[in-house]
Amino acid sequence: MRKYKIVLAIACLFILSVKCSKDEPTPDSELSAIEQAQLIEAKLGPIPTFTCEDGVLIPIYVNGIEVFEDKPDGACDNPDLKGACKVGSRIGRIQGTYENGDPRAEVVWVFFCRRGDNFAQMIGHNTTTGKTCFLELKDGYLPTNTFLQPNVDVPTPKDADYNDAWKAPKAIAIQGCNDCHRSDPFIHSRWVVGAKMPNNPNEPVLPELATPSSPYCIIGPDFKSWELQHINIQGNSCLSCHRLSNINSWNSSNNTDWNLYMPPNNPGSQASDYQEIKDYILNNISMEDVPPCN
């Protein structure tokens, strides 16, 4: 099958692709990690702690059966967005709270621990306002398990070593995470949605929250250069549910024909709309900015 520079995302997530690229413009701000945390907590409430050990294992399947050893690239039912079939990565969801600990229903945090990274990442998102933050631990600062995932509680802004543990916002911004997280904070794929909530085996850990009109913006001055855009084709049935963007930096080896899976109730029935999206991307038609935050 012909390879396209495209990632089709359902409600578009985190963290999940690769460590961000290094070619974005350098922001002007010099905020520290703790100063950025203060901006974040003003919009999302307290930044939570987590340990990768509490995350849900992202399963790897071969012929519908979960396996517990690595397979060659592409040799599993649900490779990640790079085509890899490696076991050990974990993802977790944390309910947002107010300062007093009461639940904050509109805020969700998702942490991601990719096998072998030697750090972890987290995204916080307010589903009402669209305010979003990207956080990443410094490489190798915390103790890790055999998969090089932090296996102790990560520091929060209340801890003295927060600045030592977490990257400053400028260091995150120049990585260009928006190359993938361009139209929504959360990127869904067959790989990551295999991880289910412990109390509901039918619900992915990665929340499905976004709509075509959901607001989306990034907290903090360091991220003002990030382009947040989406494809807008009037009357396209795929875009009535999904908000998609062109990932220019990505030529995925895991080239999925979404006609095999979408729409769920009648796969392949919207092939012409799907082709319209691919043509849009291949012809480099300009995208629109996502709806701004409230």
Coordinates of C-alpha atoms in Angstrom, one line a residue:
M1 CA 0.0 0.0 0.0
R2 CA 1.2 3.5 -0.8
K3 CA 2.7 5.3 2.2
Y4 CA 1.2 8.6 3.1
K5 CA 2.5 11.2 5.5
I6 CA -0.6 11.0 7.6
V7 CA -1.7 10.0 11.0
L8 CA -5.5 9.7 11.4
A9 CA -6.4 10.3 15.0
I10 CA -9.6 9.6 16.9
A11 CA -10.0 12.6 19.2
C12 CA -6.4 13.2 18.5
L13 CA -3.2 12.1 22.3
F14 CA 0.3 12.4 23.9
I15 CA 2.4 11.5 24.0
L16 CA 2.4 8.6 22.2
S17 CA 4.3 8.9 19.2
V18 CA 7.9 9.6 19.6
K19 CA 10.0 12.0 21.6
C20 CA 9.4 15.3 20.0
S21 CA 11.5 16.7 17.2
K22 CA 14.2 19.3 17.6
D23 CA 13.7 21.8 14.8
E24 CA 11.1 24.2 16.2
P25 CA 11.8 27.9 16.6
T26 CA 13.4 28.7 20.0
P27 CA 11.0 30.5 22.3
D28 CA 12.0 33.8 24.0
S29 CA 10.9 32.9 27.5
E30 CA 13.2 31.6 30.2
L31 CA 10.6 30.3 32.7
S32 CA 11.8 27.6 35.1
A33 CA 9.8 24.4 35.5
I34 CA 8.3 25.6 38.7
E35 CA 7.3 28.9 37.2
Q36 CA 5.6 27.1 34.4
A37 CA 3.9 24.8 36.9
Q38 CA 2.4 27.9 38.6
L39 CA 0.8 28.9 35.3
I40 CA -0.5 25.4 34.8
E41 CA -2.0 25.0 38.2
A42 CA -3.8 28.3 37.8
K43 CA -5.7 26.8 34.9
L44 CA -5.9 23.1 35.6
G45 CA -5.5 22.8 39.4
P46 CA -2.7 20.8 41.2
I47 CA -0.3 18.8 39.1
P48 CA -0.5 15.2 40.3
T49 CA 2.2 12.8 41.1
F50 CA 2.4 9.3 39.6
T51 CA 4.7 6.4 39.2
C52 CA 5.0 4.4 36.0
E53 CA 4.3 1.2 37.9
D54 CA 0.8 2.4 38.4
G55 CA 0.2 2.8 34.7
V56 CA -1.7 0.2 32.6
L57 CA 0.4 -2.0 30.4
I58 CA -0.2 -1.4 26.7
P59 CA -0.8 -4.9 25.4
I60 CA 0.7 -6.3 22.2
Y61 CA -1.4 -8.9 20.3
V62 CA -0.5 -11.5 17.7
N63 CA -3.5 -13.1 16.0
G64 CA -5.7 -11.8 18.8
I65 CA -3.7 -13.2 21.6
E66 CA -1.6 -11.0 24.0
V67 CA 2.1 -11.7 23.9
F68 CA 4.7 -10.7 26.5
E69 CA 7.9 -10.6 24.4
D70 CA 9.0 -8.3 21.6
K71 CA 8.1 -9.0 18.1
P72 CA 9.7 -7.7 14.9
D73 CA 8.4 -4.4 13.6
G74 CA 4.9 -4.9 12.0
A75 CA 4.6 -8.5 13.2
C76 CA 1.8 -7.8 15.6
D77 CA -1.9 -6.9 15.4
N78 CA -1.4 -3.4 16.9
P79 CA 2.0 -1.9 16.3
D80 CA 2.7 1.6 17.6
L81 CA 2.8 4.6 15.4
K82 CA 6.4 3.8 14.4
G83 CA 5.5 0.2 13.5
A84 CA 7.2 -1.3 16.6
C85 CA 5.8 -4.3 18.5
K86 CA 7.6 -3.9 21.8
V87 CA 6.1 -4.8 25.2
G88 CA 6.5 -2.8 28.4
S89 CA 5.1 0.7 27.7
R90 CA 2.5 2.0 30.1
I91 CA -0.1 4.7 30.3
G92 CA -2.2 6.1 33.1
R93 CA -5.1 8.5 33.6
I94 CA -5.6 10.8 36.7
Q95 CA -8.7 12.7 37.5
G96 CA -8.1 16.5 38.0
T97 CA -8.8 18.0 41.4
Y98 CA -9.1 21.4 43.1
E99 CA -6.6 22.5 45.6
N100 CA -8.7 21.0 48.4
G101 CA -8.6 17.6 46.8
D102 CA -12.2 17.7 45.5
P103 CA -12.6 16.1 42.0
R104 CA -12.5 18.5 39.1
A105 CA -14.5 16.7 36.4
E106 CA -13.5 18.9 33.4
V107 CA -9.7 18.3 34.0
V108 CA -7.9 15.1 33.1
W109 CA -4.2 14.2 33.3
V110 CA -2.6 11.4 31.2
F111 CA 0.9 10.1 31.9
F112 CA 2.9 8.0 29.5
C113 CA 5.9 5.8 30.1
R114 CA 7.4 4.5 26.9
R115 CA 9.6 1.4 27.3
G116 CA 13.3 2.5 27.2
D117 CA 12.9 6.2 27.4
N118 CA 14.5 6.7 30.8
F119 CA 11.9 9.5 31.5
A120 CA 8.1 10.0 31.5
Q121 CA 5.7 12.5 30.0
M122 CA 2.3 13.9 31.1
I123 CA -0.4 16.0 29.4
G124 CA -3.0 17.9 31.4
H125 CA -6.2 19.1 29.7
N126 CA -9.3 21.1 30.6
T127 CA -12.1 19.8 28.4
T128 CA -14.2 23.0 29.0
T129 CA -11.7 25.7 28.3
G130 CA -9.3 23.7 26.1
K131 CA -6.3 24.8 28.2
T132 CA -3.6 22.1 27.9
C133 CA -0.1 21.5 29.2
F134 CA 2.8 19.3 28.1
L135 CA 5.3 18.1 30.8
E136 CA 8.4 15.9 30.5
L137 CA 10.8 14.6 33.1
K138 CA 14.5 15.0 32.6
D139 CA 16.3 12.0 31.2
G140 CA 17.6 9.7 33.8
Y141 CA 16.9 11.9 36.9
L142 CA 14.7 9.4 38.7
P143 CA 15.3 5.7 39.5
T144 CA 13.8 3.4 36.9
N145 CA 12.6 -0.2 36.4
T146 CA 14.1 -2.7 33.9
F147 CA 12.2 -0.9 31.1
L148 CA 13.8 2.4 32.0
Q149 CA 10.6 3.9 33.3
P150 CA 10.6 5.9 36.6
N151 CA 9.4 3.6 39.3
V152 CA 9.1 6.2 42.2
D153 CA 6.5 8.9 42.7
V154 CA 7.5 11.9 40.5
P155 CA 8.0 15.2 42.2
T156 CA 5.1 17.8 42.3
P157 CA 5.5 21.6 42.6
K158 CA 5.3 21.1 46.4
D159 CA 8.6 19.2 46.3
A160 CA 11.9 20.9 46.6
D161 CA 13.4 19.0 43.7
Y162 CA 10.7 19.8 41.2
N163 CA 13.0 22.0 39.1
D164 CA 15.6 19.3 39.1
A165 CA 13.2 16.6 38.0
W166 CA 11.2 18.3 35.3
K167 CA 12.3 20.0 32.1
A168 CA 11.8 23.8 31.8
P169 CA 9.1 24.7 29.3
K170 CA 11.5 26.1 26.8
A171 CA 13.2 22.7 26.6
I172 CA 9.9 21.0 25.9
A173 CA 8.7 23.7 23.4
I174 CA 11.7 23.4 21.1
Q175 CA 11.0 19.6 20.8
G176 CA 8.0 20.4 18.7
C177 CA 5.5 18.0 20.2
N178 CA 2.8 19.8 18.2
D179 CA 4.2 18.1 15.0
C180 CA 2.0 15.3 16.2
H181 CA -0.3 16.8 18.8
R182 CA -1.4 19.5 16.3
S183 CA -5.1 19.3 16.3
D184 CA -5.9 17.8 19.8
P185 CA -3.9 16.9 22.9
F186 CA -4.5 13.1 22.7
I187 CA -3.6 10.9 19.8
H188 CA -5.3 7.5 19.6
S189 CA -4.1 4.5 17.7
R190 CA -4.7 0.7 17.7
W191 CA -1.7 0.4 19.9
V192 CA -2.5 2.8 22.8
V193 CA -6.2 2.1 22.9
G194 CA -5.4 -1.5 23.9
A195 CA -4.8 -0.2 27.4
K196 CA -8.1 -0.2 29.2
M197 CA -9.3 1.3 32.5
P198 CA -8.9 -1.3 35.3
N199 CA -12.6 -0.7 36.4
N200 CA -14.0 -0.9 32.8
P201 CA -12.4 -3.3 30.3
N202 CA -14.3 -1.5 27.5
E203 CA -12.9 2.0 28.2
P204 CA -9.5 3.0 26.9
V205 CA -7.2 4.7 29.4
L206 CA -6.5 7.4 26.9
P207 CA -9.7 9.4 27.1
E208 CA -11.9 10.1 24.0
L209 CA -12.9 13.7 24.7
A210 CA -12.4 15.9 21.7
T211 CA -15.0 16.9 19.1
P212 CA -14.5 18.7 15.8
S213 CA -15.2 22.0 17.6
S214 CA -13.3 21.5 20.8
P215 CA -11.1 24.4 21.9
Y216 CA -7.4 23.7 22.2
C217 CA -4.4 25.8 23.3
I218 CA -1.2 25.4 25.2
I219 CA -0.5 27.1 28.6
G220 CA 2.6 29.3 28.8
P221 CA 4.5 31.8 26.7
D222 CA 7.1 29.3 25.5
F223 CA 4.5 27.5 23.4
K224 CA 3.2 30.5 21.5
S225 CA 5.1 29.5 18.3
W226 CA 3.3 26.1 18.2
E227 CA 1.0 25.8 15.3
L228 CA -2.3 24.1 16.3
Q229 CA -4.2 23.4 13.1
H230 CA -6.7 20.9 11.6
I231 CA -8.1 19.9 8.3
N232 CA -11.5 21.4 7.5
I233 CA -13.4 19.9 4.5
Q234 CA -17.0 20.9 4.5
G235 CA -19.4 17.9 4.3
N236 CA -16.7 15.3 4.9
S237 CA -18.3 12.5 7.0
C238 CA -15.0 11.5 8.6
L239 CA -14.5 15.0 10.0
S240 CA -18.0 15.0 11.5
C241 CA -16.4 12.9 14.3
H242 CA -12.7 13.3 14.0
R243 CA -10.4 16.3 14.0
L244 CA -7.3 15.5 11.9
S245 CA -4.1 17.2 11.0
N246 CA -1.2 16.6 8.6
I247 CA 1.9 15.4 10.3
N248 CA 4.5 16.8 8.0
S249 CA 7.5 15.3 9.8
W250 CA 6.0 11.8 9.9
N251 CA 6.3 9.1 7.2
S252 CA 4.9 6.2 9.3
S253 CA 6.1 2.7 8.6
N254 CA 2.9 1.6 10.3
N255 CA 0.7 2.6 7.3
T256 CA -2.8 1.8 8.3
D257 CA -5.7 1.6 5.8
W258 CA -8.4 3.0 8.0
N259 CA -11.1 1.7 5.6
L260 CA -10.5 -1.6 7.4
Y261 CA -11.6 -0.2 10.7
M262 CA -13.8 2.9 10.1
P263 CA -16.5 3.6 10.6
P264 CA -16.8 1.0 13.3
N265 CA -20.4 -0.1 12.3
N266 CA -19.6 -0.4 8.6
P267 CA -15.9 -0.4 7.8
G268 CA -15.0 1.0 4.4
S269 CA -18.3 2.6 3.7
Q270 CA -16.8 6.1 3.8
A271 CA -13.9 5.3 1.5
S272 CA -14.5 8.3 -0.7
D273 CA -14.4 10.7 2.3
Y274 CA -11.2 9.1 3.5
Q275 CA -9.6 9.5 0.0
E276 CA -10.7 13.1 0.0
I277 CA -8.7 13.6 3.2
K278 CA -5.6 11.9 1.8
D279 CA -5.8 14.0 -1.4
Y280 CA -6.1 17.1 0.8
I281 CA -2.8 16.2 2.6
L282 CA -0.9 15.1 -0.5
N283 CA -1.9 18.4 -2.3
N284 CA -0.6 20.4 0.7
I285 CA -3.7 22.4 1.1
S286 CA -3.5 24.8 4.0
M287 CA -5.1 24.0 7.2
E288 CA -7.2 26.1 9.6
D289 CA -6.3 27.0 13.2
V290 CA -8.1 24.9 15.8
P291 CA -10.9 26.6 17.8
P292 CA -9.3 29.0 20.4
C293 CA -9.5 28.4 24.1
N294 CA -12.4 29.8 26.1

